[in-house]
Amino acid sequence: MIEVYIDGASAGNPGPSGAGIFIKGHGGADQYSIPLGIMSNHEAEFHALIHALTICQRNNYQVVSFRTDSQAVEGAVEKRFAKKETYRSLLEEALKHIDQFDLFFIKWIPSNQNKVADELARKAIQMNK
């Protein structure tokens, strides 16, 4: 099973933002820092999810287990519902990807267990400049 750790971060809310993605379980480990431009922290979290899903599909991973320290993202995916319109469109995009996997899991973890993805997201913020 592929383990995917994701995090979104913003310097300001909204502010320069980035996505951090750490993927392991395929005989190696991949790290991604993706600058996202100006957005809110929650938006960055959803964009991190979407980017990670896209990467997994590109690599033909079919059984994936995602970890996030965002309760908003984890809850929205589990319920397949987002209250705010801004997040609803991002969730719909994510669900289109999620539904293509053989098995997809998402689990909330505390921030201290998501340090690699957090560092990658913070690095991505700096790449906006």
mmCIF file of C-alpha atoms in Angstrom:
data_model
loop_
_atom_site.group_PDB
_atom_site.id
_atom_site.type_symbol
_atom_site.label_atom_id
_atom_site.label_comp_id
_atom_site.label_asym_id
_atom_site.label_seq_id
_atom_site.Cartn_x
_atom_site.Cartn_y
_atom_site.Cartn_z
ATOM 1 C CA MET A 1 0.000 0.000 0.000
ATOM 2 C CA ILE A 2 1.196 3.475 -0.880
ATOM 3 C CA GLU A 3 1.272 5.945 2.035
ATOM 4 C CA VAL A 4 0.765 9.588 1.126
ATOM 5 C CA TYR A 5 1.307 12.411 3.610
ATOM 6 C CA ILE A 6 -0.083 15.783 2.550
ATOM 7 C CA ASP A 7 -0.035 19.279 3.968
ATOM 8 C CA GLY A 8 -0.977 22.742 2.802
ATOM 9 C CA ALA A 9 0.418 25.910 4.319
ATOM 10 C CA SER A 10 -0.077 29.663 3.938
ATOM 11 C CA ALA A 11 1.995 32.611 5.092
ATOM 12 C CA GLY A 12 -1.035 34.735 5.952
ATOM 13 C CA ASN A 13 -4.647 33.754 5.497
ATOM 14 C CA PRO A 14 -4.863 34.341 2.581
ATOM 15 C CA GLY A 15 -1.232 34.572 1.632
ATOM 16 C CA PRO A 16 1.517 32.870 -0.352
ATOM 17 C CA SER A 17 0.775 29.159 -0.124
ATOM 18 C CA GLY A 18 2.312 25.792 -0.817
ATOM 19 C CA ALA A 19 1.573 22.090 -0.872
ATOM 20 C CA GLY A 20 3.834 19.440 0.613
ATOM 21 C CA ILE A 21 3.514 15.805 -0.440
ATOM 22 C CA PHE A 22 5.508 12.840 0.885
ATOM 23 C CA ILE A 23 4.882 9.439 -0.734
ATOM 24 C CA LYS A 24 6.353 6.158 0.461
ATOM 25 C CA GLY A 25 5.659 2.448 0.241
ATOM 26 C CA HIS A 26 6.712 1.799 -3.345
ATOM 27 C CA GLY A 27 10.290 0.837 -2.621
ATOM 28 C CA GLY A 28 11.318 4.452 -2.272
ATOM 29 C CA ALA A 29 10.194 7.856 -1.060
ATOM 30 C CA ASP A 30 9.161 10.872 -3.112
ATOM 31 C CA GLN A 31 8.912 14.448 -1.917
ATOM 32 C CA TYR A 32 7.131 17.331 -3.605
ATOM 33 C CA SER A 33 6.999 21.045 -2.790
ATOM 34 C CA ILE A 34 4.405 22.782 -4.961
ATOM 35 C CA PRO A 35 3.926 26.573 -4.843
ATOM 36 C CA LEU A 36 0.228 27.464 -5.035
ATOM 37 C CA GLY A 37 0.118 31.259 -5.221
ATOM 38 C CA ILE A 38 -2.152 33.294 -2.950
ATOM 39 C CA MET A 39 -4.911 31.404 -1.104
ATOM 40 C CA SER A 40 -6.196 30.469 2.337
ATOM 41 C CA ASN A 41 -4.712 27.696 4.433
ATOM 42 C CA HIS A 42 -7.773 25.450 3.961
ATOM 43 C CA GLU A 43 -7.638 25.957 0.191
ATOM 44 C CA ALA A 44 -3.946 24.991 0.249
ATOM 45 C CA GLU A 45 -4.849 21.791 2.135
ATOM 46 C CA PHE A 46 -7.376 20.828 -0.560
ATOM 47 C CA HIS A 47 -4.905 21.663 -3.344
ATOM 48 C CA ALA A 48 -2.291 19.451 -1.651
ATOM 49 C CA LEU A 49 -4.818 16.599 -1.735
ATOM 50 C CA ILE A 50 -5.607 17.149 -5.429
ATOM 51 C CA HIS A 51 -1.927 17.364 -6.432
ATOM 52 C CA ALA A 52 -1.126 14.190 -4.474
ATOM 53 C CA LEU A 53 -4.034 12.314 -6.058
ATOM 54 C CA THR A 54 -2.829 13.375 -9.510
ATOM 55 C CA ILE A 55 0.721 12.196 -8.755
ATOM 56 C CA CYS A 56 -0.569 8.827 -7.527
ATOM 57 C CA GLN A 57 -2.659 8.356 -10.656
ATOM 58 C CA ARG A 58 0.253 9.326 -12.896
ATOM 59 C CA ASN A 59 2.291 6.576 -11.176
ATOM 60 C CA ASN A 60 -0.545 4.047 -11.503
ATOM 61 C CA TYR A 61 -0.874 3.535 -7.748
ATOM 62 C CA GLN A 62 -4.238 1.848 -7.170
ATOM 63 C CA VAL A 63 -4.252 1.297 -3.392
ATOM 64 C CA VAL A 64 -3.436 4.460 -1.475
ATOM 65 C CA SER A 65 -3.666 5.562 2.132
ATOM 66 C CA PHE A 66 -3.578 9.322 2.667
ATOM 67 C CA ARG A 67 -2.611 11.056 5.906
ATOM 68 C CA THR A 68 -3.481 14.685 6.618
ATOM 69 C CA ASP A 69 -3.388 16.941 9.661
ATOM 70 C CA SER A 70 -6.339 18.895 8.233
ATOM 71 C CA GLN A 71 -9.569 17.858 9.910
ATOM 72 C CA ALA A 72 -11.430 19.963 7.315
ATOM 73 C CA VAL A 73 -10.043 17.919 4.413
ATOM 74 C CA GLU A 74 -10.398 14.557 6.148
ATOM 75 C CA GLY A 75 -13.979 15.319 7.208
ATOM 76 C CA ALA A 76 -15.016 16.634 3.799
ATOM 77 C CA VAL A 77 -13.632 13.577 1.996
ATOM 78 C CA GLU A 78 -15.180 11.121 4.472
ATOM 79 C CA LYS A 79 -18.595 12.819 4.298
ATOM 80 C CA ARG A 80 -18.187 13.662 0.590
ATOM 81 C CA PHE A 81 -19.514 17.095 1.505
ATOM 82 C CA ALA A 82 -18.072 20.577 2.066
ATOM 83 C CA LYS A 83 -20.214 23.353 3.467
ATOM 84 C CA LYS A 84 -18.372 26.310 1.900
ATOM 85 C CA GLU A 85 -18.699 26.766 -1.855
ATOM 86 C CA THR A 86 -14.952 27.488 -2.174
ATOM 87 C CA TYR A 87 -14.127 24.071 -0.743
ATOM 88 C CA ARG A 88 -17.032 22.287 -2.427
ATOM 89 C CA SER A 89 -15.596 22.712 -5.926
ATOM 90 C CA LEU A 90 -12.163 21.563 -4.726
ATOM 91 C CA LEU A 91 -13.725 18.551 -3.002
ATOM 92 C CA GLU A 92 -15.647 17.634 -6.155
ATOM 93 C CA GLU A 93 -12.405 17.706 -8.134
ATOM 94 C CA ALA A 94 -10.696 15.523 -5.517
ATOM 95 C CA LEU A 95 -13.581 13.023 -5.456
ATOM 96 C CA LYS A 96 -13.345 12.560 -9.231
ATOM 97 C CA HIS A 97 -9.771 11.388 -8.692
ATOM 98 C CA ILE A 98 -10.545 9.375 -5.541
ATOM 99 C CA ASP A 99 -13.266 7.381 -7.278
ATOM 100 C CA GLN A 100 -10.740 6.085 -9.809
ATOM 101 C CA PHE A 101 -8.626 4.221 -7.226
ATOM 102 C CA ASP A 102 -9.210 0.555 -6.369
ATOM 103 C CA LEU A 103 -8.879 1.442 -2.675
ATOM 104 C CA PHE A 104 -8.579 4.892 -1.122
ATOM 105 C CA PHE A 105 -8.217 5.654 2.566
ATOM 106 C CA ILE A 106 -7.795 8.974 4.329
ATOM 107 C CA LYS A 107 -6.899 9.411 7.964
ATOM 108 C CA TRP A 108 -6.402 12.452 10.167
ATOM 109 C CA ILE A 109 -3.099 12.520 12.033
ATOM 110 C CA PRO A 110 -1.705 15.067 14.508
ATOM 111 C CA SER A 111 0.673 17.675 13.079
ATOM 112 C CA ASN A 112 3.663 16.146 14.859
ATOM 113 C CA GLN A 113 3.226 13.004 12.713
ATOM 114 C CA ASN A 114 3.136 15.041 9.495
ATOM 115 C CA LYS A 115 6.432 16.913 9.795
ATOM 116 C CA VAL A 116 7.916 15.958 6.414
ATOM 117 C CA ALA A 117 4.866 17.131 4.459
ATOM 118 C CA ASP A 118 4.727 20.298 6.595
ATOM 119 C CA GLU A 119 8.375 21.116 5.846
ATOM 120 C CA LEU A 120 7.772 20.522 2.133
ATOM 121 C CA ALA A 121 4.714 22.825 2.185
ATOM 122 C CA ARG A 122 6.685 25.565 3.953
ATOM 123 C CA LYS A 123 9.479 25.200 1.394
ATOM 124 C CA ALA A 124 6.861 25.570 -1.377
ATOM 125 C CA ILE A 125 5.666 28.884 0.134
ATOM 126 C CA GLN A 126 9.189 30.279 -0.389
ATOM 127 C CA MET A 127 9.118 29.119 -4.009
ATOM 128 C CA ASN A 128 6.239 31.574 -4.728
ATOM 129 C CA LYS A 129 8.625 34.514 -4.516
#
